[in-house]
């Protein structure tokens, strides 16, 4: 977990040693060092920096990853402005300051895009609601979905931010999330993992 909001950052790799970094919320120096040490110790090669959405707690580490590995964050186009204005977001939403220059946004993702690393593929599935550009990354081969702040274990992300929408969230949950295979493991932006089967059974927002 990273930063004061206890956000989950994921480093996903396979036997080729290529890896993707998802939602790099590293804020403290020790968090940045932990990511660097893990990548070094596992002899990994980062090839993508991905963000499920543009909120600050999922993007604190973008500048660090760019500095270390030359990767620009890849994010859905609707959240580009959020990432490009992280300092303003930090001040207005979190009462924090960011004084380091932010790198440019890289690839702008669209629904259905494929992101490849090693022998694996992540499919981009748009799930607006928490933000206009929220998405999840689904790996069919491994039966895993990285859901950001759309779906948590027995809960969902907030929709009361300026770019949030309850109507969009409800549609995303029922038209995208609920249609994933039930054996899909859910790795969310905060909190413990779950499965689609458990969420369909116990999460009141998916009934």
PDB file of N, CA, C and O in Angstrom, residues 62-112:
ATOM      1  N   UNK A  62       4.084   8.950 -10.593  1.00  0.00           N
ATOM      2  CA  UNK A  62       4.307   9.029 -12.045  1.00  0.00           C
ATOM      3  C   UNK A  62       5.642   9.673 -12.396  1.00  0.00           C
ATOM      4  O   UNK A  62       6.371   9.201 -13.271  1.00  0.00           O
ATOM      5  N   UNK A  63       5.964  10.786 -11.720  1.00  0.00           N
ATOM      6  CA  UNK A  63       7.214  11.483 -12.027  1.00  0.00           C
ATOM      7  C   UNK A  63       8.420  10.615 -11.679  1.00  0.00           C
ATOM      8  O   UNK A  63       9.427  10.608 -12.402  1.00  0.00           O
ATOM      9  N   UNK A  64       8.314   9.872 -10.593  1.00  0.00           N
ATOM     10  CA  UNK A  64       9.419   8.993 -10.195  1.00  0.00           C
ATOM     11  C   UNK A  64       9.619   7.867 -11.212  1.00  0.00           C
ATOM     12  O   UNK A  64      10.756   7.569 -11.602  1.00  0.00           O
ATOM     13  N   UNK A  65       8.545   7.251 -11.648  1.00  0.00           N
ATOM     14  CA  UNK A  65       8.661   6.170 -12.627  1.00  0.00           C
ATOM     15  C   UNK A  65       9.213   6.694 -13.942  1.00  0.00           C
ATOM     16  O   UNK A  65      10.025   6.028 -14.605  1.00  0.00           O
ATOM     17  N   UNK A  66       8.807   7.903 -14.335  1.00  0.00           N
ATOM     18  CA  UNK A  66       9.358   8.490 -15.556  1.00  0.00           C
ATOM     19  C   UNK A  66      10.859   8.724 -15.405  1.00  0.00           C
ATOM     20  O   UNK A  66      11.638   8.431 -16.316  1.00  0.00           O
ATOM     21  N   UNK A  67      11.261   9.228 -14.253  1.00  0.00           N
ATOM     22  CA  UNK A  67      12.681   9.489 -14.009  1.00  0.00           C
ATOM     23  C   UNK A  67      13.497   8.211 -14.028  1.00  0.00           C
ATOM     24  O   UNK A  67      14.597   8.165 -14.605  1.00  0.00           O
ATOM     25  N   UNK A  68      12.980   7.145 -13.410  1.00  0.00           N
ATOM     26  CA  UNK A  68      13.739   5.900 -13.295  1.00  0.00           C
ATOM     27  C   UNK A  68      13.695   5.046 -14.553  1.00  0.00           C
ATOM     28  O   UNK A  68      14.686   4.404 -14.911  1.00  0.00           O
ATOM     29  N   UNK A  69      12.543   5.007 -15.231  1.00  0.00           N
ATOM     30  CA  UNK A  69      12.355   4.039 -16.313  1.00  0.00           C
ATOM     31  C   UNK A  69      11.901   4.659 -17.631  1.00  0.00           C
ATOM     32  O   UNK A  69      11.731   3.933 -18.619  1.00  0.00           O
ATOM     33  N   UNK A  70      11.696   5.973 -17.648  1.00  0.00           N
ATOM     34  CA  UNK A  70      11.327   6.644 -18.887  1.00  0.00           C
ATOM     35  C   UNK A  70       9.934   6.330 -19.384  1.00  0.00           C
ATOM     36  O   UNK A  70       9.652   6.473 -20.576  1.00  0.00           O
ATOM     37  N   UNK A  71       9.037   5.937 -18.474  1.00  0.00           N
ATOM     38  CA  UNK A  71       7.678   5.583 -18.860  1.00  0.00           C
ATOM     39  C   UNK A  71       6.711   6.720 -18.548  1.00  0.00           C
ATOM     40  O   UNK A  71       6.721   7.256 -17.445  1.00  0.00           O
ATOM     41  N   UNK A  72       5.902   7.058 -19.525  1.00  0.00           N
ATOM     42  CA  UNK A  72       4.824   8.037 -19.325  1.00  0.00           C
ATOM     43  C   UNK A  72       3.537   7.291 -19.003  1.00  0.00           C
ATOM     44  O   UNK A  72       3.279   6.225 -19.564  1.00  0.00           O
ATOM     45  N   UNK A  73       2.739   7.856 -18.136  1.00  0.00           N
ATOM     46  CA  UNK A  73       1.524   7.173 -17.715  1.00  0.00           C
ATOM     47  C   UNK A  73       0.545   7.031 -18.876  1.00  0.00           C
ATOM     48  O   UNK A  73       0.375   7.936 -19.692  1.00  0.00           O
ATOM     49  N   UNK A  74      -0.074   5.870 -18.954  1.00  0.00           N
ATOM     50  CA  UNK A  74      -1.106   5.581 -19.950  1.00  0.00           C
ATOM     51  C   UNK A  74      -2.447   5.556 -19.225  1.00  0.00           C
ATOM     52  O   UNK A  74      -2.622   4.843 -18.244  1.00  0.00           O
ATOM     53  N   UNK A  75      -3.404   6.331 -19.738  1.00  0.00           N
ATOM     54  CA  UNK A  75      -4.656   6.546 -19.028  1.00  0.00           C
ATOM     55  C   UNK A  75      -5.750   6.862 -20.041  1.00  0.00           C
ATOM     56  O   UNK A  75      -5.457   7.320 -21.159  1.00  0.00           O
ATOM     57  N   UNK A  76      -6.999   6.615 -19.682  1.00  0.00           N
ATOM     58  CA  UNK A  76      -8.099   6.942 -20.588  1.00  0.00           C
ATOM     59  C   UNK A  76      -8.157   8.446 -20.830  1.00  0.00           C
ATOM     60  O   UNK A  76      -7.912   9.250 -19.925  1.00  0.00           O
ATOM     61  N   UNK A  77      -8.518   8.809 -22.048  1.00  0.00           N
ATOM     62  CA  UNK A  77      -8.449  10.200 -22.476  1.00  0.00           C
ATOM     63  C   UNK A  77      -9.272  11.130 -21.594  1.00  0.00           C
ATOM     64  O   UNK A  77      -8.884  12.278 -21.360  1.00  0.00           O
ATOM     65  N   UNK A  78     -10.394  10.637 -21.085  1.00  0.00           N
ATOM     66  CA  UNK A  78     -11.273  11.487 -20.283  1.00  0.00           C
ATOM     67  C   UNK A  78     -10.625  11.942 -18.972  1.00  0.00           C
ATOM     68  O   UNK A  78     -11.082  12.913 -18.360  1.00  0.00           O
ATOM     69  N   UNK A  79      -9.586  11.251 -18.524  1.00  0.00           N
ATOM     70  CA  UNK A  79      -8.902  11.632 -17.284  1.00  0.00           C
ATOM     71  C   UNK A  79      -7.552  12.290 -17.527  1.00  0.00           C
ATOM     72  O   UNK A  79      -6.795  12.530 -16.583  1.00  0.00           O
ATOM     73  N   UNK A  80      -7.265  12.600 -18.761  1.00  0.00           N
ATOM     74  CA  UNK A  80      -5.984  13.240 -19.084  1.00  0.00           C
ATOM     75  C   UNK A  80      -5.803  14.534 -18.308  1.00  0.00           C
ATOM     76  O   UNK A  80      -4.725  14.808 -17.752  1.00  0.00           O
ATOM     77  N   UNK A  81      -6.845  15.365 -18.256  1.00  0.00           N
ATOM     78  CA  UNK A  81      -6.728  16.650 -17.589  1.00  0.00           C
ATOM     79  C   UNK A  81      -6.461  16.489 -16.091  1.00  0.00           C
ATOM     80  O   UNK A  81      -5.734  17.288 -15.486  1.00  0.00           O
ATOM     81  N   UNK A  82      -7.038  15.462 -15.474  1.00  0.00           N
ATOM     82  CA  UNK A  82      -6.779  15.228 -14.055  1.00  0.00           C
ATOM     83  C   UNK A  82      -5.293  14.979 -13.806  1.00  0.00           C
ATOM     84  O   UNK A  82      -4.701  15.523 -12.866  1.00  0.00           O
ATOM     85  N   UNK A  83      -4.695  14.150 -14.637  1.00  0.00           N
ATOM     86  CA  UNK A  83      -3.279  13.818 -14.448  1.00  0.00           C
ATOM     87  C   UNK A  83      -2.384  14.998 -14.785  1.00  0.00           C
ATOM     88  O   UNK A  83      -1.346  15.200 -14.156  1.00  0.00           O
ATOM     89  N   UNK A  84      -2.777  15.775 -15.759  1.00  0.00           N
ATOM     90  CA  UNK A  84      -1.960  16.923 -16.154  1.00  0.00           C
ATOM     91  C   UNK A  84      -2.014  18.050 -15.131  1.00  0.00           C
ATOM     92  O   UNK A  84      -1.193  18.975 -15.187  1.00  0.00           O
ATOM     93  N   UNK A  85      -2.955  17.982 -14.203  1.00  0.00           N
ATOM     94  CA  UNK A  85      -3.080  19.027 -13.182  1.00  0.00           C
ATOM     95  C   UNK A  85      -3.038  18.421 -11.780  1.00  0.00           C
ATOM     96  O   UNK A  85      -3.835  18.786 -10.911  1.00  0.00           O
ATOM     97  N   UNK A  86      -2.100  17.513 -11.564  1.00  0.00           N
ATOM     98  CA  UNK A  86      -1.975  16.891 -10.245  1.00  0.00           C
ATOM     99  C   UNK A  86      -1.703  17.898  -9.128  1.00  0.00           C
ATOM    100  O   UNK A  86      -2.264  17.764  -8.034  1.00  0.00           O
ATOM    101  N   UNK A  87      -0.850  18.910  -9.328  1.00  0.00           N
ATOM    102  CA  UNK A  87      -0.633  19.867  -8.234  1.00  0.00           C
ATOM    103  C   UNK A  87      -1.907  20.576  -7.804  1.00  0.00           C
ATOM    104  O   UNK A  87      -2.160  20.750  -6.603  1.00  0.00           O
ATOM    105  N   UNK A  88      -2.726  20.986  -8.770  1.00  0.00           N
ATOM    106  CA  UNK A  88      -3.986  21.644  -8.436  1.00  0.00           C
ATOM    107  C   UNK A  88      -4.936  20.671  -7.734  1.00  0.00           C
ATOM    108  O   UNK A  88      -5.640  21.042  -6.795  1.00  0.00           O
ATOM    109  N   UNK A  89      -4.948  19.435  -8.196  1.00  0.00           N
ATOM    110  CA  UNK A  89      -5.781  18.415  -7.574  1.00  0.00           C
ATOM    111  C   UNK A  89      -5.336  18.160  -6.142  1.00  0.00           C
ATOM    112  O   UNK A  89      -6.161  18.015  -5.231  1.00  0.00           O
ATOM    113  N   UNK A  90      -4.023  18.133  -5.938  1.00  0.00           N
ATOM    114  CA  UNK A  90      -3.485  17.899  -4.596  1.00  0.00           C
ATOM    115  C   UNK A  90      -3.946  18.991  -3.636  1.00  0.00           C
ATOM    116  O   UNK A  90      -4.342  18.716  -2.501  1.00  0.00           O
ATOM    117  N   UNK A  91      -3.909  20.217  -4.100  1.00  0.00           N
ATOM    118  CA  UNK A  91      -4.283  21.344  -3.260  1.00  0.00           C
ATOM    119  C   UNK A  91      -5.775  21.387  -2.978  1.00  0.00           C
ATOM    120  O   UNK A  91      -6.206  21.550  -1.835  1.00  0.00           O
ATOM    121  N   UNK A  92      -6.592  21.208  -4.026  1.00  0.00           N
ATOM    122  CA  UNK A  92      -8.033  21.395  -3.875  1.00  0.00           C
ATOM    123  C   UNK A  92      -8.719  20.226  -3.181  1.00  0.00           C
ATOM    124  O   UNK A  92      -9.651  20.423  -2.404  1.00  0.00           O
ATOM    125  N   UNK A  93      -8.284  18.996  -3.456  1.00  0.00           N
ATOM    126  CA  UNK A  93      -8.965  17.826  -2.913  1.00  0.00           C
ATOM    127  C   UNK A  93      -8.319  17.264  -1.653  1.00  0.00           C
ATOM    128  O   UNK A  93      -9.007  16.689  -0.805  1.00  0.00           O
ATOM    129  N   UNK A  94      -7.001  17.411  -1.535  1.00  0.00           N
ATOM    130  CA  UNK A  94      -6.291  16.727  -0.465  1.00  0.00           C
ATOM    131  C   UNK A  94      -5.539  17.664   0.476  1.00  0.00           C
ATOM    132  O   UNK A  94      -4.994  17.223   1.474  1.00  0.00           O
ATOM    133  N   UNK A  95      -5.495  18.965   0.156  1.00  0.00           N
ATOM    134  CA  UNK A  95      -4.756  19.896   0.987  1.00  0.00           C
ATOM    135  C   UNK A  95      -3.272  19.596   1.048  1.00  0.00           C
ATOM    136  O   UNK A  95      -2.618  19.844   2.062  1.00  0.00           O
ATOM    137  N   UNK A  96      -2.726  19.065  -0.053  1.00  0.00           N
ATOM    138  CA  UNK A  96      -1.315  18.684  -0.123  1.00  0.00           C
ATOM    139  C   UNK A  96      -0.629  19.508  -1.200  1.00  0.00           C
ATOM    140  O   UNK A  96      -1.281  20.185  -2.007  1.00  0.00           O
ATOM    141  N   UNK A  97       0.693  19.431  -1.211  1.00  0.00           N
ATOM    142  CA  UNK A  97       1.473  20.142  -2.214  1.00  0.00           C
ATOM    143  C   UNK A  97       2.345  19.167  -2.993  1.00  0.00           C
ATOM    144  O   UNK A  97       2.944  18.259  -2.413  1.00  0.00           O
ATOM    145  N   UNK A  98       2.389  19.355  -4.295  1.00  0.00           N
ATOM    146  CA  UNK A  98       3.315  18.629  -5.167  1.00  0.00           C
ATOM    147  C   UNK A  98       4.161  19.673  -5.872  1.00  0.00           C
ATOM    148  O   UNK A  98       3.631  20.532  -6.588  1.00  0.00           O
ATOM    149  N   UNK A  99       5.460  19.614  -5.672  1.00  0.00           N
ATOM    150  CA  UNK A  99       6.312  20.642  -6.256  1.00  0.00           C
ATOM    151  C   UNK A  99       7.222  20.113  -7.356  1.00  0.00           C
ATOM    152  O   UNK A  99       8.019  20.866  -7.921  1.00  0.00           O
ATOM    153  N   UNK A 100       7.102  18.803  -7.708  1.00  0.00           N
ATOM    154  CA  UNK A 100       7.941  18.274  -8.773  1.00  0.00           C
ATOM    155  C   UNK A 100       7.210  18.345 -10.112  1.00  0.00           C
ATOM    156  O   UNK A 100       5.982  18.218 -10.174  1.00  0.00           O
ATOM    157  N   UNK A 101       7.968  18.597 -11.171  1.00  0.00           N
ATOM    158  CA  UNK A 101       7.386  18.690 -12.508  1.00  0.00           C
ATOM    159  C   UNK A 101       6.781  17.350 -12.902  1.00  0.00           C
ATOM    160  O   UNK A 101       7.357  16.289 -12.652  1.00  0.00           O
ATOM    161  N   UNK A 102       5.618  17.398 -13.521  1.00  0.00           N
ATOM    162  CA  UNK A 102       4.932  16.183 -13.940  1.00  0.00           C
ATOM    163  C   UNK A 102       5.217  15.884 -15.416  1.00  0.00           C
ATOM    164  O   UNK A 102       5.118  16.779 -16.261  1.00  0.00           O
ATOM    165  N   UNK A 103       5.567  14.652 -15.736  1.00  0.00           N
ATOM    166  CA  UNK A 103       5.822  14.300 -17.138  1.00  0.00           C
ATOM    167  C   UNK A 103       4.543  14.307 -17.947  1.00  0.00           C
ATOM    168  O   UNK A 103       3.434  14.252 -17.405  1.00  0.00           O
ATOM    169  N   UNK A 104       4.702  14.375 -19.247  1.00  0.00           N
ATOM    170  CA  UNK A 104       3.548  14.367 -20.141  1.00  0.00           C
ATOM    171  C   UNK A 104       2.822  13.023 -20.062  1.00  0.00           C
ATOM    172  O   UNK A 104       3.415  11.989 -19.727  1.00  0.00           O
ATOM    173  N   UNK A 105       1.548  13.062 -20.358  1.00  0.00           N
ATOM    174  CA  UNK A 105       0.778  11.824 -20.456  1.00  0.00           C
ATOM    175  C   UNK A 105       1.214  11.081 -21.714  1.00  0.00           C
ATOM    176  O   UNK A 105       1.490  11.686 -22.754  1.00  0.00           O
ATOM    177  N   UNK A 106       1.281   9.769 -21.612  1.00  0.00           N
ATOM    178  CA  UNK A 106       1.651   8.950 -22.755  1.00  0.00           C
ATOM    179  C   UNK A 106       0.439   8.549 -23.574  1.00  0.00           C
ATOM    180  O   UNK A 106      -0.394   9.387 -23.938  1.00  0.00           O
ATOM    181  N   UNK A 107       0.310   7.265 -23.822  1.00  0.00           N
ATOM    182  CA  UNK A 107      -0.795   6.751 -24.636  1.00  0.00           C
ATOM    183  C   UNK A 107      -2.142   7.029 -23.966  1.00  0.00           C
ATOM    184  O   UNK A 107      -2.312   6.818 -22.764  1.00  0.00           O
ATOM    185  N   UNK A 108      -3.082   7.521 -24.761  1.00  0.00           N
ATOM    186  CA  UNK A 108      -4.440   7.718 -24.292  1.00  0.00           C
ATOM    187  C   UNK A 108      -5.254   6.476 -24.630  1.00  0.00           C
ATOM    188  O   UNK A 108      -5.375   6.101 -25.805  1.00  0.00           O
ATOM    189  N   UNK A 109      -5.782   5.841 -23.607  1.00  0.00           N
ATOM    190  CA  UNK A 109      -6.432   4.552 -23.766  1.00  0.00           C
ATOM    191  C   UNK A 109      -7.898   4.704 -24.133  1.00  0.00           C
ATOM    192  O   UNK A 109      -8.556   5.662 -23.742  1.00  0.00           O
ATOM    193  N   UNK A 110      -8.392   3.704 -24.863  1.00  0.00           N
ATOM    194  CA  UNK A 110      -9.786   3.642 -25.254  1.00  0.00           C
ATOM    195  C   UNK A 110     -10.363   2.295 -24.829  1.00  0.00           C
ATOM    196  O   UNK A 110      -9.622   1.324 -24.630  1.00  0.00           O
ATOM    197  N   UNK A 111     -11.666   2.242 -24.717  1.00  0.00           N
ATOM    198  CA  UNK A 111     -12.334   0.990 -24.371  1.00  0.00           C
ATOM    199  C   UNK A 111     -11.996  -0.078 -25.399  1.00  0.00           C
ATOM    200  O   UNK A 111     -12.063   0.158 -26.608  1.00  0.00           O
ATOM    201  N   UNK A 112     -11.576  -1.245 -24.910  1.00  0.00           N
ATOM    202  CA  UNK A 112     -11.237  -2.345 -25.796  1.00  0.00           C
ATOM    203  C   UNK A 112      -9.782  -2.401 -26.206  1.00  0.00           C
ATOM    204  O   UNK A 112      -9.355  -3.376 -26.850  1.00  0.00           O
TER     205      UNK A 112
END
